[in-house]
Short mmCIF file of C-alpha atoms and ligand atoms in Angstrom, two decimals:
data_model
loop_
_atom_site.label_atom_id
_atom_site.label_comp_id
_atom_site.label_asym_id
_atom_site.label_seq_id
_atom_site.Cartn_x
_atom_site.Cartn_y
_atom_site.Cartn_z
CA MET A 1 -43.41 37.05 2.02
CA PRO A 2 -42.62 37.58 5.95
CA GLY A 3 -45.73 39.09 8.00
CA SER A 4 -45.09 41.93 9.41
CA LEU A 5 -44.90 40.47 12.83
CA GLN A 6 -42.14 38.31 11.83
CA GLY A 7 -40.11 37.11 14.64
CA LYS A 8 -42.23 39.55 17.13
CA LYS A 9 -42.80 38.03 20.52
CA ILE A 10 -45.84 39.00 21.79
CA LEU A 11 -47.45 38.33 25.25
CA LEU A 12 -51.41 38.26 25.26
CA GLY A 13 -52.80 39.39 28.66
CA LEU A 14 -56.72 38.35 28.83
CA THR A 15 -58.98 39.55 31.47
CA GLY A 16 -62.28 38.04 32.50
CA GLY A 17 -64.59 40.34 29.85
CA ILE A 18 -66.74 39.37 26.93
CA ALA A 19 -64.62 40.85 24.37
CA ALA A 20 -62.31 37.93 24.94
CA TYR A 21 -63.96 35.99 22.40
CA LYS A 22 -62.73 38.64 19.94
CA THR A 23 -59.42 38.19 21.13
CA LEU A 24 -59.42 34.73 19.84
CA THR A 25 -59.97 36.61 16.27
CA LEU A 26 -56.57 39.31 17.07
CA ILE A 27 -54.30 35.83 18.25
CA ARG A 28 -55.18 34.19 14.71
CA LEU A 29 -54.36 37.39 12.95
CA LEU A 30 -51.07 37.65 14.83
CA VAL A 31 -49.63 34.38 14.23
CA LYS A 32 -50.90 34.98 10.65
CA GLY A 33 -48.64 38.41 10.93
CA GLY A 34 -45.48 36.02 11.73
CA ALA A 35 -45.70 36.80 15.65
CA GLU A 36 -44.97 34.38 18.24
CA VAL A 37 -47.51 34.63 20.65
CA ARG A 38 -47.89 33.47 24.49
CA CYS A 39 -51.32 33.80 26.17
CA VAL A 40 -51.38 34.71 29.80
CA CYS A 41 -54.65 34.70 31.53
CA THR A 42 -56.72 36.12 34.62
CA PRO A 43 -59.16 33.20 36.58
CA SER A 44 -61.74 34.93 35.39
CA ALA A 45 -60.94 35.14 31.70
CA LEU A 46 -61.15 31.44 31.62
CA GLU A 47 -64.28 31.66 32.48
CA PHE A 48 -64.69 33.69 28.84
CA VAL A 49 -62.48 31.08 26.62
CA THR A 50 -60.90 28.26 27.30
CA SER A 51 -57.19 27.19 27.69
CA LEU A 52 -57.43 24.63 25.16
CA CYS A 53 -59.13 27.23 22.54
CA LEU A 54 -55.88 29.76 23.33
CA GLU A 55 -53.46 26.95 23.18
CA THR A 56 -54.35 25.46 19.65
CA LEU A 57 -54.56 28.60 18.35
CA SER A 58 -51.21 30.25 19.91
CA GLY A 59 -49.22 27.09 19.44
CA HIS A 60 -48.53 27.40 23.16
CA PRO A 61 -49.27 26.45 26.82
CA VAL A 62 -51.37 28.87 28.29
CA TYR A 63 -49.75 31.06 31.50
CA SER A 64 -52.38 31.15 34.00
CA ASP A 65 -51.40 29.69 37.63
CA LEU A 66 -48.83 31.36 39.55
CA PHE A 67 -48.27 28.14 41.62
CA SER A 68 -48.79 25.52 39.36
CA GLY A 69 -46.26 22.73 39.05
CA ARG A 70 -46.81 22.67 35.78
CA ASN A 71 -45.11 25.86 34.69
CA GLU A 72 -41.86 24.96 32.45
CA VAL A 73 -40.15 27.06 34.88
CA LYS A 74 -40.55 28.37 38.71
CA THR A 75 -40.56 32.00 38.26
CA GLU A 76 -42.75 31.94 34.83
CA HIS A 77 -43.71 35.67 35.34
CA ILE A 78 -40.10 36.66 35.13
CA HIS A 79 -39.58 34.27 32.06
CA TYR A 80 -42.26 35.61 30.12
CA ALA A 81 -41.41 39.13 30.93
CA ASP A 82 -37.87 38.50 29.69
CA TRP A 83 -38.97 36.64 26.50
CA ALA A 84 -41.68 39.21 25.08
CA ASP A 85 -41.08 42.55 22.86
CA LEU A 86 -44.40 43.98 23.87
CA LEU A 87 -47.26 42.73 26.20
CA VAL A 88 -50.86 43.51 25.01
CA VAL A 89 -53.75 43.36 27.50
CA ALA A 90 -57.26 42.63 25.62
CA PRO A 91 -59.50 42.96 26.98
CA ALA A 92 -58.59 45.03 29.82
CA SER A 93 -61.48 44.51 32.65
CA ALA A 94 -61.74 47.65 35.22
CA ASN A 95 -60.70 44.71 37.68
CA THR A 96 -57.38 44.26 36.14
CA ILE A 97 -56.46 48.05 35.22
CA ALA A 98 -57.45 48.99 38.61
CA LYS A 99 -55.03 46.00 40.04
CA PHE A 100 -52.08 47.49 37.79
CA ALA A 101 -52.57 50.71 38.47
CA HIS A 102 -52.36 50.18 42.04
CA GLY A 103 -48.92 47.04 41.79
CA ILE A 104 -51.14 44.66 43.13
CA ALA A 105 -49.54 41.54 41.89
CA ASP A 106 -52.17 38.41 43.07
CA ASN A 107 -52.31 36.65 39.82
CA ALA A 108 -50.11 35.12 36.74
CA LEU A 109 -51.08 38.28 34.79
CA THR A 110 -50.81 41.29 37.35
CA THR A 111 -47.59 39.57 38.56
CA LEU A 112 -46.47 39.52 35.24
CA PHE A 113 -47.20 43.36 34.51
CA ASN A 114 -45.34 44.45 37.62
CA ALA A 115 -42.37 42.66 36.60
CA PHE A 116 -42.53 43.86 32.76
CA ASP A 117 -40.44 46.99 31.46
CA LYS A 118 -41.51 47.39 28.00
CA THR A 119 -43.89 48.49 26.13
CA VAL A 120 -47.43 47.67 26.76
CA VAL A 121 -50.33 47.92 25.10
CA MET A 122 -53.83 47.93 26.71
CA ALA A 123 -57.70 47.98 25.27
CA PRO A 124 -60.09 48.20 28.02
CA ALA A 125 -63.41 46.73 27.04
CA MET A 126 -66.33 47.33 29.55
CA ASN A 127 -69.65 48.98 30.48
CA THR A 128 -69.71 52.63 29.52
CA ARG A 129 -70.74 53.36 33.20
CA MET A 130 -67.67 51.07 34.45
CA PHE A 131 -65.55 52.56 31.95
CA ARG A 132 -66.63 56.43 32.98
CA HIS A 133 -66.38 55.42 36.86
CA PRO A 134 -63.90 58.07 38.21
CA ALA A 135 -61.99 54.99 39.79
CA THR A 136 -61.43 53.63 36.17
CA GLN A 137 -60.62 57.08 34.53
CA ALA A 138 -58.35 57.82 37.29
CA ASN A 139 -56.37 54.63 37.25
CA LEU A 140 -56.12 54.75 33.15
CA ALA A 141 -54.81 58.12 33.86
CA GLN A 142 -52.36 56.59 35.81
CA LEU A 143 -51.31 54.10 33.20
CA ARG A 144 -51.28 56.63 30.88
CA GLU A 145 -48.69 58.36 32.60
CA TRP A 146 -46.45 55.67 33.16
CA GLY A 147 -46.32 54.98 29.72
CA VAL A 148 -49.09 52.27 28.87
CA ARG A 149 -50.45 52.68 25.26
CA VAL A 150 -54.03 52.80 26.13
CA LEU A 151 -56.53 52.49 23.24
CA ALA A 152 -59.62 54.36 23.85
CA PRO A 153 -62.77 51.88 23.54
CA ALA A 154 -65.06 52.10 20.36
CA SER A 155 -68.90 53.10 21.00
CA GLY A 156 -71.79 50.96 20.07
CA ASP A 157 -73.59 47.98 21.19
CA LEU A 158 -72.32 46.62 24.57
CA ALA A 159 -72.81 42.84 25.24
CA CYS A 160 -74.76 44.36 28.50
CA GLY A 161 -77.67 45.40 26.01
CA VAL A 162 -77.62 49.23 26.24
CA GLN A 163 -75.55 51.62 23.48
CA GLY A 164 -72.51 53.40 24.93
CA GLU A 165 -68.16 53.86 25.00
CA GLY A 166 -66.87 51.01 26.33
CA ARG A 167 -66.46 48.33 23.19
CA MET A 168 -63.25 46.36 22.79
CA PRO A 169 -61.90 47.74 19.27
CA GLU A 170 -62.25 45.15 16.26
CA PRO A 171 -59.06 42.62 16.19
CA GLU A 172 -58.51 44.39 12.77
CA ILE A 173 -58.26 47.68 14.49
CA LEU A 174 -56.03 46.41 17.52
CA TYR A 175 -53.47 44.28 15.07
CA ALA A 176 -53.04 47.90 13.14
CA TYR A 177 -52.48 49.72 16.22
CA ILE A 178 -49.93 46.51 17.31
CA GLU A 179 -48.25 46.23 13.99
CA TRP A 180 -47.51 49.93 14.01
CA THR A 181 -46.20 49.77 17.37
CA CYS A 182 -44.41 47.09 17.14
CA ARG A 183 -42.77 49.03 13.73
CA HIS A 184 -41.44 51.73 16.16
CA LEU A 185 -40.13 49.77 18.88
CA SER A 186 -37.03 51.28 20.49
CA ALA A 187 -35.27 49.42 23.60
CA ALA A 188 -33.28 52.90 23.90
CA SER A 189 -36.26 54.97 24.83
CA PRO A 190 -38.22 54.74 28.57
CA LEU A 191 -40.57 51.61 28.65
CA GLY A 192 -39.98 51.16 24.71
CA MET A 193 -41.55 53.73 23.54
CA PRO A 194 -41.15 54.50 20.40
CA GLN A 195 -38.99 57.61 20.66
CA GLU A 196 -40.39 60.06 18.22
CA ALA A 197 -43.88 59.16 20.24
CA SER A 198 -42.53 60.56 23.14
CA PHE A 199 -43.35 63.85 21.98
CA TYR A 200 -46.92 63.43 21.87
CA ARG A 201 -47.18 60.79 24.46
CA GLY A 202 -49.84 62.16 27.00
CA LYS A 203 -50.48 65.51 25.27
CA LYS A 204 -53.84 67.03 24.66
CA VAL A 205 -54.36 67.76 20.89
CA LEU A 206 -57.48 69.51 20.07
CA LEU A 207 -58.01 68.43 16.60
CA THR A 208 -61.03 69.81 14.15
CA ALA A 209 -61.63 67.94 11.07
CA GLY A 210 -64.53 68.03 8.05
CA PRO A 211 -67.00 70.35 6.82
CA THR A 212 -69.54 72.25 9.00
CA VAL A 213 -73.23 72.81 7.84
CA GLU A 214 -74.91 76.11 7.78
CA PRO A 215 -78.66 75.67 7.84
CA ILE A 216 -80.65 78.17 5.44
CA ASP A 217 -84.20 76.58 6.36
CA PRO A 218 -85.41 73.27 8.01
CA VAL A 219 -84.18 71.42 4.64
CA ARG A 220 -81.19 73.38 3.07
CA TYR A 221 -77.73 73.75 4.27
CA LEU A 222 -74.67 75.81 2.71
CA SER A 223 -71.54 73.32 3.57
CA ASN A 224 -68.59 72.34 1.52
CA HIS A 225 -66.76 69.37 -0.11
CA SER A 226 -64.32 68.33 2.91
CA SER A 227 -64.58 64.57 3.10
CA GLY A 228 -62.58 64.83 6.71
CA LEU A 229 -60.07 62.44 5.81
CA MET A 230 -57.37 64.83 6.18
CA GLY A 231 -58.43 65.44 10.05
CA CYS A 232 -59.32 61.13 10.47
CA CYS A 233 -55.30 60.28 9.52
CA LEU A 234 -54.00 63.18 11.80
CA SER A 235 -56.13 61.42 14.52
CA ASP A 236 -54.95 58.79 13.80
CA GLU A 237 -51.50 59.25 13.66
CA LEU A 238 -51.74 61.23 17.01
CA SER A 239 -53.88 57.94 18.85
CA LEU A 240 -50.70 55.73 17.62
CA ARG A 241 -48.07 58.29 19.06
CA GLY A 242 -49.84 58.09 22.23
CA ALA A 243 -51.76 61.77 22.15
CA GLU A 244 -55.31 62.57 24.17
CA VAL A 245 -56.83 63.26 21.14
CA TYR A 246 -60.05 65.70 21.16
CA LEU A 247 -61.12 65.58 17.65
CA VAL A 248 -63.69 68.06 17.25
CA THR A 249 -65.82 67.22 13.58
CA GLY A 250 -68.50 68.35 11.45
CA PRO A 251 -70.28 65.54 9.67
CA ALA A 252 -67.52 64.08 7.69
CA LYS A 253 -67.73 61.38 5.34
CA VAL A 254 -64.87 59.16 7.08
CA ARG A 255 -64.40 58.15 10.68
CA PRO A 256 -60.90 57.77 12.38
CA ARG A 257 -59.70 54.30 12.26
CA PHE A 258 -58.55 54.17 15.98
CA GLU A 259 -61.69 55.77 18.45
CA PRO A 260 -60.22 59.58 19.38
CA TYR A 261 -60.20 60.20 23.19
CA ARG A 262 -62.90 62.36 22.77
CA LEU A 263 -65.35 62.76 20.25
CA ILE A 264 -67.29 65.92 19.81
CA PRO A 265 -69.72 65.90 17.08
CA VAL A 266 -70.74 69.44 15.81
CA GLN A 267 -72.76 70.68 12.39
CA THR A 268 -72.39 74.23 12.76
CA ALA A 269 -69.21 76.78 12.34
CA ALA A 270 -70.93 78.41 15.66
CA GLU A 271 -70.85 75.75 17.57
CA MET A 272 -67.08 74.20 16.42
CA TYR A 273 -66.15 77.79 17.52
CA ASP A 274 -67.48 77.37 20.80
CA ALA A 275 -66.11 73.69 21.21
CA ALA A 276 -62.81 74.58 19.93
CA ILE A 277 -62.69 77.71 22.63
CA SER A 278 -63.80 76.01 25.20
CA LEU A 279 -61.27 72.95 24.77
CA TRP A 280 -57.82 75.28 24.04
CA PRO A 281 -56.96 76.42 27.83
CA ASP A 282 -56.27 72.69 29.06
CA MET A 283 -54.35 71.55 25.40
CA ASP A 284 -51.26 71.46 24.54
CA ILE A 285 -51.35 71.39 20.73
CA ALA A 286 -54.22 72.82 18.26
CA VAL A 287 -54.52 71.67 14.73
CA LEU A 288 -57.21 73.29 12.58
CA SER A 289 -57.77 70.54 9.28
CA ALA A 290 -61.72 71.63 9.16
CA ALA A 291 -63.23 73.34 6.36
CA VAL A 292 -65.13 76.16 8.22
CA ALA A 293 -67.64 77.86 6.46
CA ASP A 294 -66.26 81.70 6.40
CA TYR A 295 -70.33 82.66 6.02
CA THR A 296 -73.44 81.38 7.61
CA PRO A 297 -77.13 82.75 6.66
CA ALA A 298 -78.06 85.81 8.87
CA GLU A 299 -81.03 84.29 9.45
CA VAL A 300 -82.18 80.76 9.48
CA SER A 301 -85.72 80.56 8.20
CA GLU A 302 -88.49 79.03 10.40
CA GLN A 303 -90.12 77.64 7.52
CA LYS A 304 -89.00 75.93 4.38
CA ILE A 305 -88.21 79.19 1.97
CA LYS A 306 -90.82 78.88 -1.12
CA LYS A 307 -89.83 78.80 -4.61
CA ASP A 308 -90.92 81.99 -6.26
CA SER A 309 -90.88 83.29 -9.75
CA GLY A 310 -88.08 86.12 -9.12
CA GLN A 311 -84.46 85.43 -7.80
CA LEU A 312 -84.05 84.76 -4.25
CA SER A 313 -81.00 86.82 -2.06
CA LEU A 314 -79.67 85.24 0.92
CA GLU A 315 -78.06 87.50 3.20
CA LEU A 316 -75.05 86.15 4.45
CA LYS A 317 -73.07 87.22 7.88
CA LYS A 318 -69.29 86.13 8.80
CA THR A 319 -68.63 83.25 11.49
CA GLN A 320 -66.46 83.27 14.01
CA ASP A 321 -62.56 83.08 12.85
CA ILE A 322 -61.47 79.88 15.32
CA LEU A 323 -58.23 79.95 14.08
CA ALA A 324 -57.62 83.67 14.90
CA GLN A 325 -59.02 83.42 18.65
CA LEU A 326 -57.22 80.05 19.17
CA GLY A 327 -54.14 82.55 18.67
CA LYS A 328 -55.42 85.60 20.57
CA ASP A 329 -55.64 83.02 23.71
CA LYS A 330 -52.47 81.17 23.24
CA ARG A 331 -50.25 81.05 26.22
CA GLN A 332 -46.67 80.24 26.32
CA GLY A 333 -46.14 76.68 25.34
CA GLN A 334 -48.74 75.63 23.13
CA LEU A 335 -48.64 74.93 19.83
CA LEU A 336 -50.97 76.04 17.24
CA VAL A 337 -51.72 74.74 13.48
CA GLY A 338 -53.80 75.87 11.10
CA PHE A 339 -54.69 74.85 7.50
CA ALA A 340 -55.27 76.87 4.57
CA LEU A 341 -56.72 76.50 1.07
CA GLU A 342 -55.72 78.82 -1.50
CA THR A 343 -56.13 78.85 -5.11
CA GLU A 344 -53.90 81.72 -5.80
CA ASN A 345 -50.90 83.75 -4.30
CA GLU A 346 -50.71 80.93 -2.12
CA VAL A 347 -47.76 81.62 -0.13
CA ALA A 348 -48.06 84.81 0.38
CA ASN A 349 -51.31 84.35 1.31
CA ALA A 350 -50.46 81.53 4.11
CA LYS A 351 -47.48 83.92 5.39
CA SER A 352 -49.82 86.72 5.91
CA LYS A 353 -52.43 84.35 7.76
CA LEU A 354 -49.37 82.82 10.22
CA GLU A 355 -48.56 86.22 11.32
CA ARG A 356 -52.29 87.87 11.16
CA LYS A 357 -53.14 84.78 13.52
CA ASN A 358 -50.41 83.94 15.45
CA ALA A 359 -49.85 80.48 14.62
CA ASP A 360 -47.04 78.59 14.68
CA MET A 361 -47.40 76.67 11.41
CA ILE A 362 -49.54 76.39 8.54
CA VAL A 363 -50.18 73.77 6.20
CA LEU A 364 -50.89 75.07 2.50
CA ASN A 365 -52.42 73.10 -0.10
CA SER A 366 -53.42 74.73 -3.57
CA LEU A 367 -56.36 73.88 -5.54
CA ARG A 368 -54.18 74.12 -8.23
CA ASN A 369 -51.89 71.09 -7.50
CA PRO A 370 -53.67 68.15 -9.07
CA GLY A 371 -54.01 65.45 -6.54
CA ALA A 372 -54.53 67.95 -3.50
CA GLY A 373 -57.45 69.28 -1.19
CA PHE A 374 -60.61 68.20 -1.06
CA ALA A 375 -62.16 64.15 -1.57
CA VAL A 376 -59.00 62.77 -2.81
CA GLY A 377 -56.54 59.88 -0.96
CA THR A 378 -53.44 62.70 -1.48
CA ASN A 379 -52.58 66.04 -0.80
CA GLN A 380 -49.45 67.79 -2.04
CA VAL A 381 -49.02 70.77 0.89
CA THR A 382 -46.10 73.30 2.10
CA PHE A 383 -45.05 73.81 5.53
CA ILE A 384 -44.72 77.64 6.42
CA ASP A 385 -43.71 78.17 9.79
CA ARG A 386 -43.15 81.33 12.71
CA GLN A 387 -39.24 80.34 11.79
CA GLY A 388 -39.99 81.87 8.18
CA ARG A 389 -38.96 78.22 6.71
CA ILE A 390 -40.95 77.35 3.93
CA LYS A 391 -41.28 73.75 2.99
CA ALA A 392 -42.86 72.35 0.34
CA GLN A 393 -43.62 68.50 0.34
CA GLU A 394 -44.18 65.97 -2.50
CA LEU A 395 -47.57 64.27 -3.38
CA LYS A 396 -48.16 62.00 -0.72
CA SER A 397 -51.07 59.73 0.46
CA LYS A 398 -52.82 61.98 3.09
CA GLU A 399 -51.89 58.93 5.86
CA GLU A 400 -48.24 60.05 5.23
CA VAL A 401 -48.84 64.17 5.02
CA ALA A 402 -49.99 63.55 8.58
CA SER A 403 -47.27 61.62 9.70
CA ASP A 404 -45.18 64.35 7.97
CA ILE A 405 -46.98 66.90 9.81
CA LEU A 406 -46.62 65.44 13.30
CA ASP A 407 -42.88 64.90 12.27
CA TYR A 408 -42.40 68.51 11.86
CA LEU A 409 -44.09 69.85 14.86
CA PRO A 410 -41.67 69.16 17.52
CA SER A 411 -38.83 71.29 15.72
CA LEU A 412 -41.25 74.43 16.56
CA SER A 413 -41.59 73.90 20.53
C1 FMN B 501 -70.99 37.92 31.87
C2 FMN B 501 -69.97 38.90 32.54
C3 FMN B 501 -69.46 39.93 31.38
C4 FMN B 501 -68.45 40.42 32.01
N1 FMN B 501 -68.17 41.57 31.48
C5 FMN B 501 -66.67 42.29 31.55
C6 FMN B 501 -66.01 43.47 30.95
O1 FMN B 501 -66.44 43.29 30.02
N2 FMN B 501 -65.22 44.02 31.36
C7 FMN B 501 -65.11 44.24 33.20
O2 FMN B 501 -64.06 45.08 33.23
N3 FMN B 501 -65.66 43.37 33.74
C8 FMN B 501 -66.51 42.47 33.10
N4 FMN B 501 -67.25 41.57 34.01
C9 FMN B 501 -67.02 41.43 35.50
C10 FMN B 501 -65.14 40.74 35.51
O3 FMN B 501 -65.75 39.50 34.89
C11 FMN B 501 -65.09 40.99 37.40
O4 FMN B 501 -64.77 42.06 37.24
C12 FMN B 501 -63.59 39.82 37.29
O5 FMN B 501 -63.43 40.27 38.80
C13 FMN B 501 -62.83 40.26 36.77
O6 FMN B 501 -61.64 39.69 36.96
P1 FMN B 501 -60.02 39.99 36.24
O7 FMN B 501 -59.89 41.32 36.00
O8 FMN B 501 -58.82 39.34 37.34
O9 FMN B 501 -60.20 38.98 35.01
C14 FMN B 501 -68.36 40.45 33.45
C15 FMN B 501 -68.43 39.57 34.59
C16 FMN B 501 -69.68 38.43 33.43
C17 FMN B 501 -70.09 37.75 34.41
#
């Protein structure tokens, strides 16, 4: 059976970062997936991995010296740029990112980048302080602005011995990202960007996900069965479509496959409310998929509540309504999507919620539908929008539901 990248021509750019060792596995995956891979290296990259290794894995000579007589054609940078469907730079060092953002063309890879007018995927990998440096952030913003698909680095152990943001995503994650990008390549759109992705490209999207946890005392809490899977699928789909995802998540059981642009972990409904309200003025879209507690204990006991012979009553107070507040604060051009989980009078309740809260769309799921709702991999939803449309969807995987929601949203703008 042909691989999912059958016939795709991929230029793989490597720079001088320790994560170059992971790129060796990526080459294997790409070749196994049916792609033809050619490697382009900065001189520093070859301090980390050898040409011999890259040539053996890719089956092709490595291009690393602009002026070498060994090159098959004299203007090799143009030749390679013409040949490829996609340029993937992994790992992308702070240095090369800066050169790309300033049009500097002083080695084989940077010169090739300047001559490349198709889709570019970039995986920055570096120490957290280098990544967070305003120069690196400004350079990445410039590249995003030009349509480069920048993968947010993962957090975890870094080679420099510290913990933090800056790890290159694992080869399997990069492969999935490249595979999706290749599936949506379109020669007709700017920089070869996928047409449907262009709506989300560069848009800032606030996404809430998972359950909230409302403490009763130091050991007990009130929560719900939300796994956070629907939110993770939305986060991944938004990342693939080029959005800057601000994921505000309660303690979910799953994590997105692709690192969101910003991950804001919260516990309580009040924390989720504060995070969402402060982010909203800067956002283009908000999708509120979290299962937020409607009620929270009126008081949190400082000590563990002791077992008594009688009954125990808990006094609860209402939490603040995130969707309603975002609806009130919504400005012209912002899109607001809420989720509703209903058990009776579903459509009527969801329509009323849409109007009361000034949302643009409600994604309704009913617990009465088998295979829909919490802790299952599937969902059956109905889209209810402010233009009065009610569109019942079939039972689908949560990945497909996420994709359907994002396909539908542009029709509301
Ligand atoms: C052991 C070692 C590891 C390094 N790892 C990284 C890294 O992960 N990311 C990065 O941006 N720079 C890293 N650097 C610094 C780059 O290699 C250096 O900035 C170099 O000039 C990059 O060149 P290039 O962008 O042309 O490949 C590392 C340097 C050393 C010595």
